[in-house]
Amino acid sequence: MGTRHGERWAQSGAGEGARLQLVEEGCRLQWELWEVLSPTGSHKCAGTDKMNLLGFMADQNEEMSDTSESPEPLSLPDASAEKATQGSDTDLEVKDPGKAFAGVTGAELYLEACRLLEVVPVSHFTQNLAKPCINLSHHGLGPRGVKAIAIALVSNATVTRLELEDNCILAEGAICIAEMLRENCSLQELNISNNHLGTEGAEAIASLLLDNASYLYALQLSGNNFGEEAVSCLAEALMGNYQVKKLDLSHNEFSEKGGRLLGQMLASNTALEILDLSWNHLKRKGTAALGTGLRGNGALKILNLSWNSIGNEGAQALGEALKVNSTLVHLDISNNQINNEGAKKLCRGLEVNGKLEVLKMANNPLTVEGATALVISVRKNPSSMMAEINISNVLVNENFIKLLDFVCQTRPELDVIYGEVEGCISKIPKQHPNSMKLIQKYLNEHNLRLWDFFQKIDKDGNMKIPVTAFRRAMLQQSSIPLDRVQIRELVHKLDRNRTGIVDYSHLKEQKPAQKPVEGEMKEEEKEDK
């Protein structure tokens, strides 16, 4: 993999040491800018051609102004020149271009790179170079545009998150980004989804991951036309990678072979905590191999396998993995052609698993029979941590509702999201009073703040209540009678971003006389309408 990657760079004329071509180009630009700004005579003489290249104002060097007639496409601010001049009283040669770059801004370096590469600069990039996040998604950058950005980021120490989705950077752009990341020490989150990277781009990223040569912990590679060859090099690299914790490989074309390779990777990887493999055509055999890898994995917490046609065979493999896996807390197998038989096979793992908290199975061909099996598996397992089961398309009946109510008496944190109730479709739906209005009424009657109410159910006292604990506390408290549906709506309002945490710290300074919730009630009323 690494050899082929090197050969491509050698063939493009990079020669020996081509892996650092981008870094050298960035450092060269940094060095040229420093030499132009240097106040010493020898540097000015040595930098005559560089001055013409960079197009500086002639009055920066009167001695050269008479002989230089080149155009001036870029002028550095006087302040930058003054900074470079201050404290420079020797003519010593600077051996570290990185240190020399201290007097040159990243924006100046980027503009010069754009001029040399003949691309139009993106003002949003220069304006945000000092901020932790830069979003350049959908900017039509192309390979050369992203190369200029990569050159400017080689020595950048402020940007920690970079969004480059949908820019058609191709494999060439991926290679530039990968080589920049080998030198950059601040970037931690990168999104290069939907950029047509292909196999060659995957190899460049894989080489970076294999060497653990960056500080990235979150990487999005969705929709990049990665096939079996691409997943082969990525899986190999991830086996030994200990940096990346969040990885999005969705909307690619891994197929069943890719599933086998990724299963082997999961058995060895000790770092990945979040993995998205949705829309990858893994199917039954590929998911079966993934299940085998999950058995020995001790790191993965969130796994998305939706839209992979895993069927009952895949559900069975995941059920077997859940019997022994002790780290996975969130599993999404929505839209996967799993029927009642497959659900029952999955339940064999749920009956003994003591870690899984969220199971998403929406839009599978389940009936009330499969839904009942899922709830019974939770009831049978005294160590179950299950907090949410999403089967939102399933039509249930009154017997299922009674079973769920019974189970929730001992498992109040459990929330099962189902479809309609059989026999009730033609009836007038049961009306549930607005939960926030009920809470407001209680607070007004007892002259309390919302803060006071939450503090009573916050056992840890840290002003952040996990949703599962909040749901349990709301069902068990007797001050305000709320059913499961009302509590679900309340949780959705208090945790709008689905973080899994109800944070009420912002209510600390409010007083009863201010009636803090009244404004919120009006807002909720608008939303209900």
Short mmCIF file of C-alpha atoms in Angstrom, two decimals:
data_model
loop_
_atom_site.label_atom_id
_atom_site.label_comp_id
_atom_site.label_asym_id
_atom_site.label_seq_id
_atom_site.Cartn_x
_atom_site.Cartn_y
_atom_site.Cartn_z
CA MET A 1 0.00 0.00 0.00
CA GLY A 2 2.67 2.48 1.07
CA THR A 3 4.91 1.42 -1.85
CA ARG A 4 2.23 2.09 -4.44
CA HIS A 5 1.53 5.45 -2.84
CA GLY A 6 5.23 6.38 -3.09
CA GLU A 7 5.47 5.17 -6.68
CA ARG A 8 2.68 7.51 -7.75
CA TRP A 9 4.48 10.48 -6.21
CA ALA A 10 7.76 9.42 -7.85
CA GLN A 11 6.06 9.11 -11.23
CA SER A 12 4.65 12.61 -10.89
CA GLY A 13 8.21 14.01 -10.80
CA ALA A 14 8.54 14.40 -7.06
CA GLY A 15 11.62 12.15 -6.88
CA GLU A 16 13.25 10.98 -3.69
CA GLY A 17 11.57 12.28 -0.56
CA ALA A 18 8.36 13.04 -2.41
CA ARG A 19 6.26 12.32 0.65
CA LEU A 20 7.27 15.71 2.03
CA GLN A 21 6.75 17.62 -1.22
CA LEU A 22 3.82 19.62 0.13
CA VAL A 23 5.59 20.38 3.41
CA GLU A 24 8.71 21.53 1.58
CA GLU A 25 6.65 23.77 -0.68
CA GLY A 26 4.96 25.32 2.33
CA CYS A 27 8.27 25.81 4.12
CA ARG A 28 9.78 27.29 0.94
CA LEU A 29 7.06 29.91 0.81
CA GLN A 30 7.51 30.61 4.50
CA TRP A 31 11.28 30.98 3.99
CA GLU A 32 10.87 33.31 1.01
CA LEU A 33 8.51 35.54 2.94
CA TRP A 34 10.92 35.65 5.88
CA GLU A 35 13.88 36.53 3.69
CA VAL A 36 12.00 39.41 2.11
CA LEU A 37 11.07 40.75 5.51
CA SER A 38 14.58 40.36 6.93
CA PRO A 39 16.31 43.74 7.49
CA THR A 40 19.85 42.48 6.93
CA GLY A 41 21.65 43.40 3.75
CA SER A 42 22.80 39.90 2.86
CA HIS A 43 19.32 38.54 3.06
CA LYS A 44 18.00 41.33 0.89
CA CYS A 45 20.61 40.66 -1.78
CA ALA A 46 20.03 36.95 -1.62
CA GLY A 47 16.30 37.54 -1.76
CA THR A 48 16.23 39.78 -4.85
CA ASP A 49 14.59 37.18 -7.06
CA LYS A 50 12.26 36.20 -4.24
CA MET A 51 11.19 39.81 -3.87
CA ASN A 52 10.29 39.89 -7.53
CA LEU A 53 8.47 36.56 -7.11
CA LEU A 54 6.46 37.73 -4.17
CA GLY A 55 5.81 41.18 -5.66
CA PHE A 56 6.68 43.38 -2.72
CA MET A 57 6.63 47.16 -2.75
CA ALA A 58 9.84 48.58 -4.21
CA ASP A 59 10.28 51.01 -1.36
CA GLN A 60 10.97 48.14 1.04
CA ASN A 61 14.42 48.00 -0.51
CA GLU A 62 15.56 51.19 -2.23
CA GLU A 63 18.70 49.49 -3.44
CA MET A 64 16.65 46.98 -5.44
CA SER A 65 13.87 49.27 -6.58
CA ASP A 66 15.81 50.64 -9.54
CA THR A 67 16.40 47.21 -11.08
CA SER A 68 13.11 45.53 -10.26
CA GLU A 69 10.17 46.07 -12.59
CA SER A 70 8.12 42.98 -11.81
CA PRO A 71 4.38 43.27 -11.00
CA GLU A 72 3.27 43.60 -7.42
CA PRO A 73 0.33 41.24 -6.88
CA LEU A 74 0.82 40.99 -3.14
CA SER A 75 1.93 43.51 -0.50
CA LEU A 76 2.55 42.64 3.10
CA PRO A 77 1.24 45.06 5.72
CA ASP A 78 3.78 47.48 7.16
CA ALA A 79 3.03 46.10 10.60
CA SER A 80 4.28 42.71 9.54
CA ALA A 81 7.49 44.19 8.23
CA GLU A 82 8.02 46.10 11.45
CA LYS A 83 7.47 42.95 13.48
CA ALA A 84 10.05 41.08 11.46
CA THR A 85 12.50 43.96 11.84
CA GLN A 86 12.20 44.32 15.60
CA GLY A 87 14.77 42.42 17.62
CA SER A 88 16.84 41.44 14.55
CA ASP A 89 20.33 42.90 15.12
CA THR A 90 22.46 40.13 13.63
CA ASP A 91 22.98 38.65 10.20
CA LEU A 92 22.91 35.06 11.42
CA GLU A 93 21.43 32.50 9.06
CA VAL A 94 18.10 31.12 10.23
CA LYS A 95 18.06 27.35 9.84
CA ASP A 96 14.47 26.73 10.94
CA PRO A 97 11.85 28.03 8.48
CA GLY A 98 9.18 27.25 11.07
CA LYS A 99 10.65 29.86 13.41
CA ALA A 100 11.12 32.28 10.55
CA PHE A 101 7.41 31.99 9.81
CA ALA A 102 6.66 33.74 13.11
CA GLY A 103 6.75 37.08 11.32
CA VAL A 104 4.45 36.04 8.48
CA THR A 105 0.72 35.52 8.86
CA GLY A 106 -1.04 32.40 7.60
CA ALA A 107 -3.25 34.60 5.43
CA GLU A 108 -0.22 36.04 3.63
CA LEU A 109 1.18 32.59 3.03
CA TYR A 110 -2.18 31.39 1.71
CA LEU A 111 -2.55 34.32 -0.69
CA GLU A 112 0.91 33.72 -2.10
CA ALA A 113 0.18 30.00 -2.49
CA CYS A 114 -3.03 30.88 -4.37
CA ARG A 115 -1.07 33.17 -6.68
CA LEU A 116 1.51 30.51 -7.47
CA LEU A 117 -1.15 27.82 -7.97
CA GLU A 118 -3.34 30.22 -9.95
CA VAL A 119 -6.49 29.75 -7.87
CA VAL A 120 -8.91 32.32 -6.50
CA PRO A 121 -8.43 32.83 -2.72
CA VAL A 122 -11.36 32.09 -0.42
CA SER A 123 -11.89 35.06 1.86
CA HIS A 124 -13.73 32.96 4.44
CA PHE A 125 -10.53 30.97 4.96
CA THR A 126 -8.28 33.99 5.54
CA GLN A 127 -10.86 35.60 7.85
CA ASN A 128 -11.08 32.52 10.09
CA LEU A 129 -7.48 31.32 10.29
CA ALA A 130 -7.27 32.44 13.90
CA LYS A 131 -10.44 30.54 14.89
CA PRO A 132 -10.67 26.89 15.97
CA CYS A 133 -13.15 25.89 13.25
CA ILE A 134 -13.13 26.62 9.51
CA ASN A 135 -16.04 25.44 7.38
CA LEU A 136 -15.28 25.41 3.65
CA SER A 137 -17.83 22.79 2.60
CA HIS A 138 -19.43 23.27 -0.85
CA HIS A 139 -16.91 25.92 -1.95
CA GLY A 140 -15.80 24.25 -5.20
CA LEU A 141 -12.14 24.29 -4.17
CA GLY A 142 -10.85 21.48 -6.36
CA PRO A 143 -7.40 19.85 -5.94
CA ARG A 144 -5.34 23.03 -6.37
CA GLY A 145 -7.58 25.08 -4.13
CA VAL A 146 -7.23 22.59 -1.30
CA LYS A 147 -3.47 22.41 -1.91
CA ALA A 148 -3.16 26.13 -1.20
CA ILE A 149 -5.14 25.62 1.99
CA ALA A 150 -2.92 22.71 2.98
CA ILE A 151 0.23 24.79 2.48
CA ALA A 152 -1.15 27.53 4.73
CA LEU A 153 -2.07 25.02 7.44
CA VAL A 154 1.29 23.25 7.66
CA SER A 155 2.40 25.50 10.53
CA ASN A 156 -1.01 26.63 11.77
CA ALA A 157 -1.57 26.07 15.48
CA THR A 158 -5.10 27.41 15.99
CA VAL A 159 -7.45 25.51 13.64
CA THR A 160 -8.65 22.30 15.29
CA ARG A 161 -11.59 21.47 13.02
CA LEU A 162 -11.67 21.68 9.22
CA GLU A 163 -14.78 21.07 7.08
CA LEU A 164 -14.05 20.37 3.41
CA GLU A 165 -17.09 18.33 2.35
CA ASP A 166 -18.20 18.39 -1.29
CA ASN A 167 -15.28 20.22 -2.90
CA CYS A 168 -14.26 17.68 -5.57
CA ILE A 169 -10.70 17.61 -4.24
CA LEU A 170 -10.12 14.15 -5.76
CA ALA A 171 -7.18 11.91 -4.86
CA GLU A 172 -4.70 14.73 -5.53
CA GLY A 173 -6.32 16.89 -2.88
CA ALA A 174 -6.44 13.99 -0.42
CA ILE A 175 -2.69 13.46 -0.85
CA CYS A 176 -2.05 17.15 -0.09
CA ILE A 177 -4.25 17.02 3.01
CA ALA A 178 -2.57 13.83 4.23
CA GLU A 179 0.93 15.27 3.88
CA MET A 180 -0.10 18.49 5.61
CA LEU A 181 -1.48 16.48 8.54
CA ARG A 182 1.90 14.83 9.05
CA GLU A 183 3.31 18.23 10.02
CA ASN A 184 0.30 20.05 11.49
CA CYS A 185 0.00 19.74 15.27
CA SER A 186 -3.43 21.26 15.92
CA LEU A 187 -6.03 19.70 13.57
CA GLN A 188 -8.15 17.15 15.42
CA GLU A 189 -11.36 16.94 13.35
CA LEU A 190 -11.49 16.64 9.57
CA ASN A 191 -14.43 16.22 7.18
CA ILE A 192 -13.55 15.37 3.57
CA SER A 193 -16.77 13.55 2.69
CA ASN A 194 -18.21 13.50 -0.83
CA ASN A 195 -14.99 14.45 -2.60
CA HIS A 196 -14.53 11.57 -5.08
CA LEU A 197 -11.29 10.45 -3.43
CA GLY A 198 -11.41 6.93 -4.87
CA THR A 199 -8.84 4.21 -4.19
CA GLU A 200 -5.79 6.46 -4.58
CA GLY A 201 -7.19 8.97 -2.10
CA ALA A 202 -8.00 6.15 0.32
CA GLU A 203 -4.40 4.95 0.08
CA ALA A 204 -3.10 8.41 0.99
CA ILE A 205 -5.35 8.58 4.05
CA ALA A 206 -4.54 4.98 4.97
CA SER A 207 -0.80 5.68 4.88
CA LEU A 208 -1.34 8.55 7.31
CA LEU A 209 -3.43 6.37 9.65
CA LEU A 210 -1.02 3.47 9.46
CA ASP A 211 1.86 5.66 10.64
CA ASN A 212 -0.25 7.33 13.37
CA ALA A 213 1.27 10.50 11.97
CA SER A 214 -1.43 13.02 12.86
CA TYR A 215 -3.43 14.35 15.80
CA LEU A 216 -6.80 13.52 14.23
CA TYR A 217 -9.37 11.86 16.45
CA ALA A 218 -12.46 12.48 14.26
CA LEU A 219 -12.45 11.72 10.53
CA GLN A 220 -15.36 11.80 8.04
CA LEU A 221 -14.88 9.97 4.74
CA SER A 222 -18.49 9.43 3.71
CA GLY A 223 -19.46 9.15 0.04
CA ASN A 224 -16.01 8.91 -1.55
CA ASN A 225 -16.52 5.98 -3.93
CA PHE A 226 -14.44 3.64 -1.77
CA GLY A 227 -14.72 0.08 -3.05
CA GLU A 228 -13.15 -3.23 -2.01
CA GLU A 229 -9.58 -2.14 -2.81
CA ALA A 230 -9.98 1.07 -0.82
CA VAL A 231 -11.47 -0.64 2.21
CA SER A 232 -8.62 -3.14 2.13
CA CYS A 233 -5.94 -0.49 2.71
CA LEU A 234 -8.11 1.44 5.20
CA ALA A 235 -8.88 -1.66 7.27
CA GLU A 236 -5.20 -2.61 7.34
CA ALA A 237 -4.23 0.88 8.51
CA LEU A 238 -6.93 0.99 11.21
CA MET A 239 -5.76 -2.26 12.75
CA GLY A 240 -2.80 -0.49 14.29
CA ASN A 241 -4.14 3.04 14.52
CA TYR A 242 -4.55 4.37 18.06
CA GLN A 243 -5.47 8.00 17.31
CA VAL A 244 -8.84 8.06 15.50
CA LYS A 245 -11.84 7.61 17.79
CA LYS A 246 -14.68 8.75 15.50
CA LEU A 247 -14.84 7.49 11.93
CA ASP A 248 -17.54 7.97 9.29
CA LEU A 249 -17.27 5.59 6.31
CA SER A 250 -20.94 5.68 5.33
CA HIS A 251 -22.27 5.85 1.75
CA ASN A 252 -19.38 3.94 0.17
CA GLU A 253 -19.30 0.60 -1.68
CA PHE A 254 -17.57 -1.83 0.65
CA SER A 255 -19.85 -4.85 -0.07
CA GLU A 256 -19.56 -8.20 1.72
CA LYS A 257 -15.79 -8.40 1.27
CA GLY A 258 -15.44 -5.02 2.92
CA GLY A 259 -17.48 -6.32 5.84
CA ARG A 260 -15.05 -9.20 6.29
CA LEU A 261 -12.04 -6.89 6.25
CA LEU A 262 -13.64 -4.43 8.66
CA GLY A 263 -14.58 -7.30 10.95
CA GLN A 264 -10.92 -8.28 11.15
CA MET A 265 -10.06 -4.66 11.84
CA LEU A 266 -12.54 -4.42 14.73
CA ALA A 267 -11.00 -7.47 16.34
CA SER A 268 -7.64 -5.67 16.51
CA ASN A 269 -8.47 -1.96 16.83
CA THR A 270 -8.33 -0.55 20.35
CA ALA A 271 -9.17 3.11 19.70
CA LEU A 272 -12.36 3.49 17.62
CA GLU A 273 -15.37 4.47 19.72
CA ILE A 274 -17.81 5.66 17.04
CA LEU A 275 -18.10 3.98 13.62
CA ASP A 276 -20.64 4.73 10.88
CA LEU A 277 -20.90 2.05 8.18
CA SER A 278 -24.42 2.80 6.96
CA TRP A 279 -25.23 2.48 3.23
CA ASN A 280 -22.33 0.18 2.35
CA HIS A 281 -24.00 -2.96 0.94
CA LEU A 282 -22.47 -5.14 3.65
CA LYS A 283 -25.41 -7.56 3.45
CA ARG A 284 -25.62 -10.81 5.40
CA LYS A 285 -22.13 -12.28 5.08
CA GLY A 286 -20.38 -8.96 5.56
CA THR A 287 -22.36 -8.26 8.75
CA ALA A 288 -21.72 -11.78 10.00
CA ALA A 289 -17.98 -11.09 9.75
CA LEU A 290 -18.45 -7.76 11.52
CA GLY A 291 -20.27 -9.57 14.33
CA THR A 292 -17.31 -11.88 14.74
CA GLY A 293 -15.01 -8.88 15.05
CA LEU A 294 -17.31 -7.25 17.60
CA ARG A 295 -16.97 -10.21 19.94
CA GLY A 296 -13.35 -9.40 20.65
CA ASN A 297 -13.60 -5.61 20.40
CA GLY A 298 -13.20 -3.69 23.64
CA ALA A 299 -13.44 -0.07 22.50
CA LEU A 300 -16.38 0.57 20.12
CA LYS A 301 -19.36 2.31 21.75
CA ILE A 302 -21.54 3.46 18.84
CA LEU A 303 -22.08 1.46 15.64
CA ASN A 304 -24.34 2.43 12.73
CA LEU A 305 -25.16 -0.41 10.32
CA SER A 306 -28.42 0.98 8.91
CA TRP A 307 -29.32 0.47 5.23
CA ASN A 308 -27.06 -2.54 4.67
CA SER A 309 -29.57 -5.33 3.93
CA ILE A 310 -28.13 -7.46 6.74
CA GLY A 311 -31.30 -9.56 7.06
CA ASN A 312 -31.94 -12.23 9.69
CA GLU A 313 -28.49 -13.77 9.27
CA GLY A 314 -26.84 -10.47 10.10
CA ALA A 315 -29.18 -9.98 13.08
CA GLN A 316 -28.22 -13.41 14.37
CA ALA A 317 -24.49 -12.59 14.11
CA LEU A 318 -25.01 -9.35 16.03
CA GLY A 319 -27.02 -11.21 18.67
CA GLU A 320 -24.13 -13.63 19.18
CA ALA A 321 -21.71 -10.69 19.43
CA LEU A 322 -23.88 -8.96 22.06
CA LYS A 323 -23.60 -12.03 24.28
CA VAL A 324 -19.92 -11.31 24.90
CA ASN A 325 -19.36 -7.66 23.91
CA SER A 326 -19.14 -5.37 26.93
CA THR A 327 -18.55 -1.91 25.42
CA LEU A 328 -21.19 -1.24 22.73
CA VAL A 329 -23.90 1.13 24.02
CA HIS A 330 -25.61 2.26 20.78
CA LEU A 331 -26.54 0.05 17.82
CA ASP A 332 -28.43 1.25 14.73
CA ILE A 333 -29.74 -1.51 12.43
CA SER A 334 -32.66 0.39 10.91
CA ASN A 335 -33.82 -0.40 7.36
CA ASN A 336 -32.18 -3.83 7.17
CA GLN A 337 -34.88 -6.34 6.13
CA ILE A 338 -35.00 -7.92 9.60
CA ASN A 339 -38.31 -9.66 10.32
CA ASN A 340 -39.71 -11.26 13.50
CA GLU A 341 -37.42 -14.26 13.15
CA GLY A 342 -34.34 -12.05 12.96
CA ALA A 343 -35.54 -9.98 15.93
CA LYS A 344 -35.86 -13.11 18.04
CA LYS A 345 -32.32 -14.17 17.13
CA LEU A 346 -31.07 -10.74 18.13
CA CYS A 347 -32.96 -11.05 21.43
CA ARG A 348 -30.74 -13.98 22.45
CA GLY A 349 -27.95 -11.50 22.85
CA LEU A 350 -30.15 -8.85 24.47
CA GLU A 351 -31.20 -11.33 27.15
CA VAL A 352 -27.64 -11.44 28.55
CA ASN A 353 -26.03 -8.18 27.40
CA GLY A 354 -25.44 -5.71 30.21
CA LYS A 355 -24.14 -2.69 28.29
CA LEU A 356 -26.33 -1.78 25.29
CA GLU A 357 -28.50 1.29 25.97
CA VAL A 358 -29.94 2.27 22.59
CA LEU A 359 -31.26 -0.06 19.87
CA LYS A 360 -32.62 1.46 16.66
CA MET A 361 -34.61 -0.96 14.50
CA ALA A 362 -37.06 1.31 12.71
CA ASN A 363 -38.30 0.49 9.20
CA ASN A 364 -37.73 -3.24 9.40
CA PRO A 365 -40.61 -5.64 8.50
CA LEU A 366 -41.47 -6.31 12.16
CA THR A 367 -44.91 -6.91 13.62
CA VAL A 368 -46.15 -6.81 17.19
CA GLU A 369 -44.67 -10.30 17.61
CA GLY A 370 -41.14 -9.04 17.08
CA ALA A 371 -41.81 -5.95 19.20
CA THR A 372 -43.03 -8.13 22.06
CA ALA A 373 -39.92 -10.31 21.85
CA LEU A 374 -37.69 -7.24 22.19
CA VAL A 375 -39.48 -5.97 25.32
CA ILE A 376 -39.52 -9.45 26.91
CA SER A 377 -35.74 -9.77 26.34
CA VAL A 378 -35.23 -6.66 28.44
CA ARG A 379 -37.55 -7.96 31.15
CA LYS A 380 -35.65 -11.27 31.30
CA ASN A 381 -32.26 -9.59 31.70
CA PRO A 382 -31.70 -8.26 35.24
CA SER A 383 -28.46 -6.57 34.14
CA SER A 384 -29.94 -4.86 31.06
CA MET A 385 -29.10 -1.19 30.61
CA MET A 386 -31.54 -0.69 27.75
CA ALA A 387 -32.98 2.83 27.70
CA GLU A 388 -34.40 3.19 24.17
CA ILE A 389 -35.79 0.81 21.55
CA ASN A 390 -36.89 2.49 18.33
CA ILE A 391 -39.40 0.45 16.30
CA SER A 392 -41.35 3.50 15.21
CA ASN A 393 -42.98 1.85 12.18
CA VAL A 394 -44.46 -1.13 14.07
CA LEU A 395 -48.21 -1.31 14.62
CA VAL A 396 -48.74 -2.65 18.18
CA ASN A 397 -51.85 -3.68 20.15
CA GLU A 398 -53.32 -3.21 23.61
CA ASN A 399 -51.61 -6.36 24.93
CA PHE A 400 -48.24 -4.91 23.95
CA ILE A 401 -49.05 -1.64 25.74
CA LYS A 402 -49.98 -3.57 28.90
CA LEU A 403 -46.73 -5.54 28.71
CA LEU A 404 -44.71 -2.37 28.24
CA ASP A 405 -46.43 -0.68 31.19
CA PHE A 406 -45.67 -3.70 33.34
CA VAL A 407 -41.99 -3.78 32.34
CA CYS A 408 -41.64 -0.02 32.89
CA GLN A 409 -42.71 -0.43 36.51
CA THR A 410 -39.38 -2.09 37.19
CA ARG A 411 -37.52 -0.43 34.30
CA PRO A 412 -38.78 3.18 34.35
CA GLU A 413 -35.84 4.37 32.25
CA LEU A 414 -36.96 2.24 29.27
CA ASP A 415 -38.49 4.15 26.35
CA VAL A 416 -39.94 2.13 23.47
CA ILE A 417 -40.84 4.20 20.43
CA TYR A 418 -43.52 2.38 18.43
CA GLY A 419 -46.06 3.28 15.74
CA GLU A 420 -49.82 3.35 16.14
CA VAL A 421 -51.90 1.15 18.45
CA GLU A 422 -54.10 -1.37 16.67
CA GLY A 423 -57.81 -0.60 17.09
CA CYS A 424 -57.16 3.00 18.13
CA ILE A 425 -56.52 4.46 14.70
CA SER A 426 -60.18 5.17 14.02
CA LYS A 427 -60.79 6.43 17.54
CA ILE A 428 -60.16 9.89 18.89
CA PRO A 429 -56.50 9.82 20.01
CA LYS A 430 -55.85 10.13 23.72
CA GLN A 431 -55.04 13.71 24.68
CA HIS A 432 -51.91 14.26 26.76
CA PRO A 433 -51.73 17.59 28.62
CA ASN A 434 -48.63 19.63 27.87
CA SER A 435 -45.95 18.42 30.30
CA MET A 436 -44.28 21.83 30.59
CA LYS A 437 -47.59 23.47 31.42
CA LEU A 438 -48.17 20.94 34.20
CA ILE A 439 -44.71 21.67 35.62
CA GLN A 440 -45.31 25.43 35.37
CA LYS A 441 -48.58 25.09 37.25
CA TYR A 442 -46.89 23.12 40.02
CA LEU A 443 -44.07 25.68 40.30
CA ASN A 444 -46.50 28.59 40.52
CA GLU A 445 -48.57 26.88 43.21
CA HIS A 446 -45.52 26.18 45.37
CA ASN A 447 -43.58 29.37 44.56
CA LEU A 448 -40.63 27.39 43.21
CA ARG A 449 -38.11 27.82 40.45
CA LEU A 450 -37.54 25.24 37.73
CA TRP A 451 -34.06 25.01 39.22
CA ASP A 452 -35.54 23.83 42.54
CA PHE A 453 -37.60 21.16 40.81
CA PHE A 454 -34.62 19.76 38.89
CA GLN A 455 -32.39 19.83 41.96
CA LYS A 456 -34.73 17.43 43.73
CA ILE A 457 -34.20 14.78 41.06
CA ASP A 458 -30.49 15.48 40.53
CA LYS A 459 -28.84 13.00 42.88
CA ASP A 460 -25.28 13.95 41.89
CA GLY A 461 -25.93 17.68 42.16
CA ASN A 462 -23.80 18.52 39.10
CA MET A 463 -26.67 20.22 37.22
CA LYS A 464 -26.44 17.66 34.39
CA ILE A 465 -28.83 14.72 34.49
CA PRO A 466 -28.47 11.78 32.07
CA VAL A 467 -31.67 11.30 30.08
CA THR A 468 -32.14 7.76 31.39
CA ALA A 469 -31.87 8.94 35.00
CA PHE A 470 -34.15 11.90 34.26
CA ARG A 471 -36.79 9.64 32.70
CA ARG A 472 -36.64 7.27 35.66
CA ALA A 473 -36.92 10.11 38.19
CA MET A 474 -39.87 11.70 36.40
CA LEU A 475 -41.79 8.44 36.40
CA GLN A 476 -41.06 7.76 40.05
CA GLN A 477 -41.84 11.26 41.38
CA SER A 478 -45.43 11.83 42.55
CA SER A 479 -45.65 15.62 42.64
CA ILE A 480 -46.55 15.96 38.95
CA PRO A 481 -48.36 12.98 37.36
CA LEU A 482 -46.80 12.35 33.92
CA ASP A 483 -47.09 9.28 31.70
CA ARG A 484 -44.44 7.82 29.39
CA VAL A 485 -45.58 9.84 26.36
CA GLN A 486 -45.46 13.14 28.25
CA ILE A 487 -42.04 12.36 29.66
CA ARG A 488 -40.74 11.50 26.18
CA GLU A 489 -41.97 14.88 24.89
CA LEU A 490 -40.41 16.61 27.89
CA VAL A 491 -37.06 14.97 27.24
CA HIS A 492 -37.15 16.03 23.58
CA LYS A 493 -37.74 19.64 24.64
CA LEU A 494 -35.06 19.72 27.32
CA ASP A 495 -32.48 17.86 25.24
CA ARG A 496 -33.07 19.40 21.83
CA ASN A 497 -29.66 18.43 20.45
CA ARG A 498 -30.01 14.80 21.57
CA THR A 499 -26.88 14.89 23.71
CA GLY A 500 -28.29 12.38 26.20
CA ILE A 501 -27.98 14.98 28.98
CA VAL A 502 -30.52 17.35 30.55
CA ASP A 503 -28.43 20.41 31.47
CA TYR A 504 -30.20 22.92 33.73
CA SER A 505 -27.15 24.89 34.92
CA HIS A 506 -28.35 28.03 33.07
CA LEU A 507 -31.33 28.26 35.46
CA LYS A 508 -29.23 28.73 38.59
CA GLU A 509 -29.55 32.53 38.87
CA GLN A 510 -33.27 32.73 38.22
CA LYS A 511 -35.62 33.67 41.05
CA PRO A 512 -39.21 32.61 41.71
CA ALA A 513 -40.50 36.16 41.26
CA GLN A 514 -39.11 36.23 37.74
CA LYS A 515 -41.37 33.37 36.66
CA PRO A 516 -38.57 31.92 34.51
CA VAL A 517 -40.60 29.33 32.71
CA GLU A 518 -43.42 31.56 31.52
CA GLY A 519 -41.57 32.71 28.43
CA GLU A 520 -40.58 29.16 27.72
CA MET A 521 -44.20 28.11 27.99
CA LYS A 522 -45.20 30.56 25.26
CA GLU A 523 -42.46 29.21 23.08
CA GLU A 524 -43.63 25.66 23.69
CA GLU A 525 -47.20 26.66 22.85
CA LYS A 526 -46.03 28.03 19.50
CA GLU A 527 -44.18 24.79 18.79
CA ASP A 528 -47.25 22.71 19.69
CA LYS A 529 -49.32 24.71 17.23
#
